[in-house]
Amino acid sequence: MPPRISLKSFLARARTSLTLPTGQRPNPLTFVVGNEAADLDSLCSALVLAYIRSNTAPHTLHVPLSNIPREDLALRTEMTAVLRHAGLTPADLLTLTELPSLKPEDTHWVLVDHNSLTGQLGQFAGRVVGCVDHHVDEGAVGKDAQPRVIEPCGSCISLIINEEKGPWAELSGLQLEDGDVAEEDEKLAKLALAPILIDTVNLTAQSKTKDKDVSAAAFLESKISDIQFKRDDYFKEIAEVQQDISQLSFRDIFRKDYKEWSDANISLGISSIPQHFEYLVTKAETADVFIDELAKWAKEKGLDIASIMTASAGEDGEFTRQLLVWGLSDSGKAAVRKFVEMADGLKLQAWRDGELDEGEIRLAWQQSDAASSRKQVAPLLREAMKSVGA
């Protein structure tokens, strides 16, 4: 049985596998990849699952891939903070920039934090062999995929930890090639714990937190022997870094946590932002300037519908969500009108008496249903797109 290698050595080995000549690479080459937003949950899920799978039987190398170009990693400041706790830096991660030209038949793909391979990686959609996800099942992953875990949960990585407790026990029993096993387990646990805390607001968001989030967090905390470690402090540290967008341009704010879909020849882009509209308008100095910045972004991406979802502490300190939807083409405008008809469950109330609105084509709301994140809103918008594009 081969010895276990450290996280840093594992990432170096994965990088080497991408630079080898075709005949010397594992065939098929197996990747673990998160969604195109490449948020903390996606990035950590890919890294943790790939590491466990690569170091336990049958010891097939799984390459963790960040689903963004190298230059975009700099925007994931919260990931940089979390990596530091594992003795890693963004330079250790692999991104789309490092992905060589590959034939689909020479690859296998395991999806985490999404269940439909799209965008630049859409050419590999027929090579998906496994999936762990907490979004709505789009039916794109075959029933014979192993694993195939698609169910609601606060954080995708909670589902991964639930699935991998047995393999992790095997991992903890292996001799580490260079270093201390308990110390390496602690690094892995801190990587996995971070997105659970962020996605569930430190396990306090009742509408989001599931039993598997709580049990996964408890399991991971049991792996952390550092007597100085406090979960509340860890959450506060990461949350503060994540919410600090003061030094970012609006273009970077819009693309920091961005997902795009195309249904019925209508394109939709949703930017998730960890600050509220009040903050964004103040940063822009006027509502008109803020809307102009969003218009530039929508034009760059060629969108029919541009949307913003905020999730943050509101002016009163309470967790709040806000939503803006903007139809930019005729089909986009029709889809927005349809969405409004379908969105009663979100309990939407006009934000500041319509300060960001433009008739029926651009609407901004306070979202009283704070439980509904992009996981719930995006499918509603896509359903509206399909209904007008059919």
Short mmCIF file of C-alpha atoms in Angstrom, two decimals:
data_model
loop_
_atom_site.label_atom_id
_atom_site.label_comp_id
_atom_site.label_asym_id
_atom_site.label_seq_id
_atom_site.Cartn_x
_atom_site.Cartn_y
_atom_site.Cartn_z
CA MET A 1 0.00 0.00 0.00
CA PRO A 2 1.58 3.32 -1.03
CA PRO A 3 2.22 5.90 1.71
CA ARG A 4 0.01 8.95 2.01
CA ILE A 5 1.44 12.19 0.67
CA SER A 6 0.89 15.70 2.01
CA LEU A 7 -1.59 18.13 0.49
CA LYS A 8 1.24 20.21 -0.97
CA SER A 9 2.98 17.19 -2.49
CA PHE A 10 -0.33 15.92 -3.84
CA LEU A 11 -1.00 19.18 -5.67
CA ALA A 12 2.52 19.15 -7.10
CA ARG A 13 1.97 15.58 -8.34
CA ALA A 14 -1.38 16.56 -9.88
CA ARG A 15 0.30 19.50 -11.65
CA THR A 16 2.99 17.21 -13.03
CA SER A 17 0.34 14.86 -14.44
CA LEU A 18 -0.93 17.70 -16.63
CA THR A 19 2.51 18.44 -18.06
CA LEU A 20 3.48 14.88 -18.96
CA PRO A 21 3.49 13.79 -22.61
CA THR A 22 0.21 12.17 -23.66
CA GLY A 23 1.58 8.63 -23.54
CA GLN A 24 2.87 9.04 -19.98
CA ARG A 25 -0.29 10.47 -18.43
CA PRO A 26 -2.83 8.30 -16.60
CA ASN A 27 -5.47 7.32 -19.13
CA PRO A 28 -8.17 8.25 -18.54
CA LEU A 29 -7.10 11.25 -16.47
CA THR A 30 -9.65 11.88 -13.71
CA PHE A 31 -10.58 15.43 -12.68
CA VAL A 32 -12.65 16.73 -9.77
CA VAL A 33 -14.16 20.12 -10.58
CA GLY A 34 -16.57 22.56 -8.95
CA ASN A 35 -18.90 25.02 -10.63
CA GLU A 36 -18.04 28.09 -12.70
CA ALA A 37 -18.59 30.50 -9.82
CA ALA A 38 -15.60 28.86 -8.09
CA ASP A 39 -16.76 29.95 -4.66
CA LEU A 40 -15.25 28.64 -1.44
CA ASP A 41 -17.48 25.55 -1.40
CA SER A 42 -16.57 24.58 -4.98
CA LEU A 43 -12.85 25.13 -4.55
CA CYS A 44 -12.54 23.32 -1.22
CA SER A 45 -14.87 20.49 -2.27
CA ALA A 46 -12.77 19.71 -5.33
CA LEU A 47 -9.52 19.79 -3.38
CA VAL A 48 -10.71 17.72 -0.42
CA LEU A 49 -12.48 15.02 -2.44
CA ALA A 50 -9.60 14.71 -4.92
CA TYR A 51 -7.06 14.37 -2.11
CA ILE A 52 -9.02 11.68 -0.25
CA ARG A 53 -9.79 9.70 -3.42
CA SER A 54 -6.17 9.87 -4.63
CA ASN A 55 -4.73 8.67 -1.32
CA THR A 56 -7.12 5.78 -0.65
CA ALA A 57 -7.89 2.55 -2.49
CA PRO A 58 -7.71 2.11 -5.45
CA HIS A 59 -5.31 5.13 -5.36
CA THR A 60 -6.42 6.56 -8.70
CA LEU A 61 -5.06 10.05 -9.16
CA HIS A 62 -7.86 12.63 -9.04
CA VAL A 63 -6.81 16.09 -10.22
CA PRO A 64 -8.62 18.96 -8.42
CA LEU A 65 -9.41 21.68 -10.92
CA SER A 66 -10.54 25.23 -10.11
CA ASN A 67 -13.17 26.11 -12.73
CA ILE A 68 -11.76 29.59 -13.47
CA PRO A 69 -8.69 31.03 -15.19
CA ARG A 70 -5.55 31.56 -13.07
CA GLU A 71 -6.00 35.35 -13.00
CA ASP A 72 -9.43 35.06 -11.37
CA LEU A 73 -8.06 33.23 -8.31
CA ALA A 74 -6.85 36.57 -6.97
CA LEU A 75 -10.49 37.59 -6.49
CA ARG A 76 -11.12 34.63 -4.15
CA THR A 77 -9.48 36.30 -1.17
CA GLU A 78 -11.38 34.09 1.27
CA MET A 79 -9.84 31.02 -0.38
CA THR A 80 -6.38 32.51 0.09
CA ALA A 81 -7.16 32.94 3.80
CA VAL A 82 -8.34 29.34 4.12
CA LEU A 83 -5.39 27.91 2.18
CA ARG A 84 -3.03 29.63 4.61
CA HIS A 85 -4.42 27.43 7.40
CA ALA A 86 -3.45 24.38 5.32
CA GLY A 87 0.04 25.59 4.51
CA LEU A 88 -0.92 26.31 0.91
CA THR A 89 -1.20 29.32 -1.41
CA PRO A 90 -3.25 29.98 -4.56
CA ALA A 91 -0.11 29.13 -6.57
CA ASP A 92 -0.54 25.51 -5.44
CA LEU A 93 -4.00 25.20 -7.03
CA LEU A 94 -4.70 24.11 -10.61
CA THR A 95 -6.98 26.21 -12.83
CA LEU A 96 -8.38 26.19 -16.35
CA THR A 97 -5.19 28.00 -17.38
CA GLU A 98 -3.14 24.88 -16.60
CA LEU A 99 -5.56 22.49 -18.33
CA PRO A 100 -3.84 21.01 -21.41
CA SER A 101 -5.62 20.15 -24.64
CA LEU A 102 -7.32 16.84 -23.99
CA LYS A 103 -9.63 14.56 -25.93
CA PRO A 104 -12.86 13.89 -24.02
CA GLU A 105 -12.32 10.13 -24.30
CA ASP A 106 -9.03 10.49 -22.42
CA THR A 107 -10.74 11.95 -19.35
CA HIS A 108 -13.14 11.18 -16.52
CA TRP A 109 -14.88 13.94 -14.52
CA VAL A 110 -16.30 14.01 -11.00
CA LEU A 111 -18.50 17.07 -10.38
CA VAL A 112 -18.82 18.78 -7.01
CA ASP A 113 -21.15 21.66 -6.16
CA HIS A 114 -22.91 21.37 -9.53
CA ASN A 115 -24.39 18.56 -11.59
CA SER A 116 -24.16 19.75 -15.18
CA LEU A 117 -20.83 20.40 -16.89
CA THR A 118 -21.11 23.58 -18.98
CA GLY A 119 -19.04 26.47 -20.31
CA GLN A 120 -15.45 25.80 -21.33
CA LEU A 121 -15.71 22.27 -19.94
CA GLY A 122 -19.00 21.46 -21.67
CA GLN A 123 -17.15 19.36 -24.27
CA PHE A 124 -16.47 16.80 -21.50
CA ALA A 125 -20.11 16.49 -20.37
CA GLY A 126 -20.34 12.94 -21.71
CA ARG A 127 -17.39 11.83 -19.55
CA VAL A 128 -18.89 12.55 -16.11
CA VAL A 129 -18.49 9.49 -13.88
CA GLY A 130 -19.44 10.90 -10.47
CA CYS A 131 -21.15 13.79 -8.71
CA VAL A 132 -21.67 15.19 -5.23
CA ASP A 133 -23.90 18.27 -5.21
CA HIS A 134 -26.52 20.20 -3.23
CA HIS A 135 -28.28 21.99 -6.10
CA VAL A 136 -31.44 21.04 -8.01
CA ASP A 137 -30.82 17.86 -10.02
CA GLU A 138 -30.75 18.81 -13.71
CA GLY A 139 -30.77 15.16 -14.81
CA ALA A 140 -27.46 15.49 -16.64
CA VAL A 141 -25.52 12.99 -14.51
CA GLY A 142 -26.17 9.35 -15.36
CA LYS A 143 -27.88 7.13 -12.79
CA ASP A 144 -24.87 4.79 -12.80
CA ALA A 145 -22.42 7.52 -11.72
CA GLN A 146 -20.37 6.69 -8.64
CA PRO A 147 -20.81 8.53 -6.42
CA ARG A 148 -24.13 10.12 -7.35
CA VAL A 149 -25.19 12.21 -4.37
CA ILE A 150 -27.47 15.14 -5.21
CA GLU A 151 -29.50 16.41 -2.27
CA PRO A 152 -30.22 19.64 -0.39
CA CYS A 153 -27.58 20.64 2.13
CA GLY A 154 -26.15 23.88 3.41
CA SER A 155 -22.76 23.10 1.93
CA CYS A 156 -21.72 20.62 -0.74
CA ILE A 157 -18.65 19.66 1.23
CA SER A 158 -20.86 18.41 4.08
CA LEU A 159 -22.16 15.75 1.68
CA ILE A 160 -18.59 14.88 0.70
CA ILE A 161 -17.51 14.45 4.31
CA ASN A 162 -20.55 12.26 4.98
CA GLU A 163 -19.59 10.07 1.99
CA GLU A 164 -15.89 9.96 2.75
CA LYS A 165 -15.75 9.26 6.51
CA GLY A 166 -14.75 5.66 5.84
CA PRO A 167 -12.00 6.53 3.36
CA TRP A 168 -10.81 9.30 5.70
CA ALA A 169 -10.43 6.70 8.48
CA GLU A 170 -8.30 4.68 6.04
CA LEU A 171 -6.35 7.82 5.25
CA SER A 172 -5.68 8.50 8.93
CA GLY A 173 -4.25 5.01 9.29
CA LEU A 174 -1.67 5.46 6.53
CA GLN A 175 1.91 6.48 7.15
CA LEU A 176 2.60 9.95 5.79
CA GLU A 177 5.48 10.09 3.32
CA ASP A 178 6.87 13.23 4.90
CA GLY A 179 5.33 14.77 8.00
CA ASP A 180 2.81 14.10 10.78
CA VAL A 181 -0.50 12.36 9.99
CA ALA A 182 -2.52 14.22 12.63
CA GLU A 183 -1.16 17.56 11.43
CA GLU A 184 -2.09 16.76 7.82
CA ASP A 185 -5.56 15.65 8.91
CA GLU A 186 -5.96 18.98 10.71
CA LYS A 187 -5.03 20.92 7.56
CA LEU A 188 -7.55 18.93 5.55
CA ALA A 189 -10.21 19.44 8.23
CA LYS A 190 -9.74 23.21 8.23
CA LEU A 191 -10.07 23.26 4.43
CA ALA A 192 -13.32 21.33 4.64
CA LEU A 193 -14.77 23.17 7.63
CA ALA A 194 -14.45 26.67 6.14
CA PRO A 195 -17.19 26.45 3.47
CA ILE A 196 -19.59 24.77 5.89
CA LEU A 197 -19.26 27.68 8.29
CA ILE A 198 -19.60 30.29 5.55
CA ASP A 199 -22.56 28.62 3.83
CA THR A 200 -24.50 28.08 7.08
CA VAL A 201 -23.44 31.32 8.83
CA ASN A 202 -21.50 29.33 11.41
CA LEU A 203 -24.30 26.74 11.64
CA THR A 204 -26.79 29.40 12.81
CA ALA A 205 -28.87 29.84 9.62
CA GLN A 206 -31.77 27.53 10.41
CA SER A 207 -33.20 27.70 6.90
CA LYS A 208 -29.93 26.51 5.34
CA THR A 209 -28.30 24.25 7.94
CA LYS A 210 -29.04 20.54 7.60
CA ASP A 211 -28.21 17.65 9.92
CA LYS A 212 -25.35 16.63 7.62
CA ASP A 213 -23.82 20.09 7.95
CA VAL A 214 -23.86 19.80 11.73
CA SER A 215 -22.47 16.24 11.77
CA ALA A 216 -19.80 17.07 9.19
CA ALA A 217 -18.67 20.11 11.17
CA ALA A 218 -18.48 18.04 14.37
CA PHE A 219 -16.44 15.36 12.58
CA LEU A 220 -14.04 17.93 11.18
CA GLU A 221 -13.63 19.74 14.50
CA SER A 222 -12.68 16.41 16.06
CA LYS A 223 -9.72 16.31 13.65
CA ILE A 224 -8.41 19.69 14.84
CA SER A 225 -6.10 19.31 17.82
CA ASP A 226 -4.85 22.91 17.94
CA ILE A 227 -5.94 24.13 21.37
CA GLN A 228 -5.86 27.73 20.08
CA PHE A 229 -8.45 26.97 17.39
CA LYS A 230 -11.94 28.37 17.95
CA ARG A 231 -14.67 27.78 15.40
CA ASP A 232 -16.28 31.17 15.96
CA ASP A 233 -12.99 32.96 15.38
CA TYR A 234 -12.30 30.92 12.25
CA PHE A 235 -15.71 31.81 10.83
CA LYS A 236 -15.27 35.49 11.67
CA GLU A 237 -11.86 35.62 10.02
CA ILE A 238 -13.06 34.09 6.73
CA ALA A 239 -16.35 36.02 6.66
CA GLU A 240 -14.60 39.35 7.12
CA VAL A 241 -12.21 38.63 4.25
CA GLN A 242 -15.06 37.43 2.02
CA GLN A 243 -17.20 40.50 2.64
CA ASP A 244 -14.42 43.03 2.07
CA ILE A 245 -14.88 44.10 -1.55
CA SER A 246 -13.83 47.69 -0.92
CA GLN A 247 -10.71 47.45 -3.10
CA LEU A 248 -12.43 45.73 -6.03
CA SER A 249 -13.66 47.42 -9.19
CA PHE A 250 -17.32 46.86 -10.07
CA ARG A 251 -16.27 44.53 -12.88
CA ASP A 252 -14.37 42.41 -10.36
CA ILE A 253 -17.28 42.51 -7.92
CA PHE A 254 -19.64 41.22 -10.61
CA ARG A 255 -17.30 38.41 -11.70
CA LYS A 256 -16.05 37.35 -8.26
CA ASP A 257 -18.93 34.87 -7.77
CA TYR A 258 -20.64 34.66 -11.14
CA LYS A 259 -22.62 31.93 -12.89
CA GLU A 260 -24.08 31.93 -16.38
CA TRP A 261 -26.71 29.83 -18.13
CA SER A 262 -28.26 29.71 -21.57
CA ASP A 263 -31.74 28.27 -22.04
CA ALA A 264 -34.03 28.61 -25.06
CA ASN A 265 -31.38 30.85 -26.67
CA ILE A 266 -31.67 33.32 -23.77
CA SER A 267 -28.55 34.00 -21.70
CA LEU A 268 -28.67 34.67 -17.96
CA GLY A 269 -25.85 35.79 -15.69
CA ILE A 270 -26.16 35.99 -11.90
CA SER A 271 -23.57 37.69 -9.72
CA SER A 272 -23.67 36.83 -6.02
CA ILE A 273 -22.31 39.69 -3.91
CA PRO A 274 -21.58 39.63 -0.15
CA GLN A 275 -22.76 43.22 0.34
CA HIS A 276 -26.19 44.87 0.08
CA PHE A 277 -27.48 47.35 -2.50
CA GLU A 278 -27.04 50.20 -0.04
CA TYR A 279 -23.30 49.50 0.06
CA LEU A 280 -23.02 49.12 -3.72
CA VAL A 281 -24.87 52.35 -4.49
CA THR A 282 -22.76 54.21 -1.94
CA LYS A 283 -19.60 52.77 -3.49
CA ALA A 284 -20.77 53.95 -6.92
CA GLU A 285 -21.82 57.30 -5.39
CA THR A 286 -25.17 57.27 -7.26
CA ALA A 287 -27.70 54.64 -8.32
CA ASP A 288 -27.25 55.69 -11.96
CA VAL A 289 -23.51 55.03 -11.86
CA PHE A 290 -24.11 51.63 -10.30
CA ILE A 291 -26.59 50.73 -13.05
CA ASP A 292 -24.12 51.96 -15.70
CA GLU A 293 -21.46 49.64 -14.26
CA LEU A 294 -23.86 46.70 -14.37
CA ALA A 295 -24.79 47.59 -17.97
CA LYS A 296 -21.11 47.47 -18.96
CA TRP A 297 -20.75 44.03 -17.39
CA ALA A 298 -23.90 42.71 -19.07
CA LYS A 299 -22.69 44.01 -22.44
CA GLU A 300 -19.28 42.38 -21.96
CA LYS A 301 -20.94 39.03 -21.23
CA GLY A 302 -23.60 39.42 -23.95
CA LEU A 303 -26.47 38.81 -21.53
CA ASP A 304 -30.19 38.84 -22.19
CA ILE A 305 -30.80 38.91 -18.43
CA ALA A 306 -28.42 40.34 -15.84
CA SER A 307 -29.11 39.55 -12.20
CA ILE A 308 -27.55 40.39 -8.85
CA MET A 309 -28.18 38.52 -5.63
CA THR A 310 -26.85 39.93 -2.37
CA ALA A 311 -26.40 38.07 0.90
CA SER A 312 -25.17 40.06 3.87
CA ALA A 313 -25.98 41.63 7.18
CA GLY A 314 -28.42 44.43 6.49
CA GLU A 315 -28.32 47.92 7.94
CA ASP A 316 -29.94 46.57 11.13
CA GLY A 317 -27.39 43.74 11.45
CA GLU A 318 -29.85 41.03 10.40
CA PHE A 319 -29.00 38.58 7.60
CA THR A 320 -30.76 39.73 4.46
CA ARG A 321 -31.03 38.92 0.78
CA GLN A 322 -31.74 41.25 -2.10
CA LEU A 323 -32.38 40.54 -5.77
CA LEU A 324 -32.11 42.55 -8.97
CA VAL A 325 -33.25 41.22 -12.35
CA TRP A 326 -32.78 43.16 -15.60
CA GLY A 327 -34.13 42.14 -19.00
CA LEU A 328 -31.84 43.59 -21.67
CA SER A 329 -33.18 42.07 -24.90
CA ASP A 330 -36.77 41.51 -26.02
CA SER A 331 -36.60 37.86 -24.97
CA GLY A 332 -34.89 38.81 -21.71
CA LYS A 333 -37.58 41.38 -20.92
CA ALA A 334 -40.31 38.82 -21.59
CA ALA A 335 -38.57 36.33 -19.30
CA VAL A 336 -38.30 38.91 -16.53
CA ARG A 337 -42.04 39.62 -16.74
CA LYS A 338 -42.71 35.89 -16.55
CA PHE A 339 -40.35 35.51 -13.60
CA VAL A 340 -42.24 38.18 -11.67
CA GLU A 341 -45.44 36.16 -12.14
CA MET A 342 -43.70 33.04 -10.79
CA ALA A 343 -41.77 34.53 -7.87
CA ASP A 344 -44.46 34.89 -5.17
CA GLY A 345 -42.64 32.42 -2.93
CA LEU A 346 -39.63 34.72 -2.66
CA LYS A 347 -41.74 37.39 -0.92
CA LEU A 348 -40.25 40.26 -2.88
CA GLN A 349 -40.67 43.87 -1.83
CA ALA A 350 -39.49 46.84 -3.89
CA TRP A 351 -36.12 48.15 -2.74
CA ARG A 352 -36.20 51.82 -1.74
CA ASP A 353 -39.46 52.47 -3.57
CA GLY A 354 -38.00 51.36 -6.90
CA GLU A 355 -34.80 53.44 -6.89
CA LEU A 356 -33.05 50.87 -9.14
CA ASP A 357 -36.12 49.95 -11.20
CA GLU A 358 -36.96 50.70 -14.80
CA GLY A 359 -40.59 49.88 -15.55
CA GLU A 360 -41.12 46.12 -15.82
CA ILE A 361 -37.73 45.32 -17.30
CA ARG A 362 -35.40 46.08 -14.35
CA LEU A 363 -36.55 45.45 -10.82
CA ALA A 364 -34.74 45.39 -7.49
CA TRP A 365 -36.23 43.85 -4.38
CA GLN A 366 -35.71 43.14 -0.75
CA GLN A 367 -36.14 39.36 -0.56
CA SER A 368 -38.12 38.48 2.55
CA ASP A 369 -37.54 34.78 1.93
CA ALA A 370 -33.90 34.82 3.03
CA ALA A 371 -33.70 31.03 2.71
CA SER A 372 -33.76 31.13 -1.10
CA SER A 373 -30.27 31.58 -2.52
CA ARG A 374 -29.04 31.30 -6.10
CA LYS A 375 -29.73 27.55 -5.86
CA GLN A 376 -33.46 28.34 -5.73
CA VAL A 377 -33.66 31.59 -7.72
CA ALA A 378 -31.65 30.49 -10.77
CA PRO A 379 -33.96 27.55 -11.57
CA LEU A 380 -36.98 29.90 -11.35
CA LEU A 381 -35.37 32.33 -13.77
CA ARG A 382 -34.41 29.52 -16.13
CA GLU A 383 -37.95 28.18 -16.07
CA ALA A 384 -39.19 31.64 -17.02
CA MET A 385 -36.65 31.76 -19.86
CA LYS A 386 -37.80 28.41 -21.20
CA SER A 387 -41.46 29.40 -21.05
CA VAL A 388 -40.95 32.50 -23.24
CA GLY A 389 -38.35 30.92 -25.51
CA ALA A 390 -40.31 27.80 -26.34
#
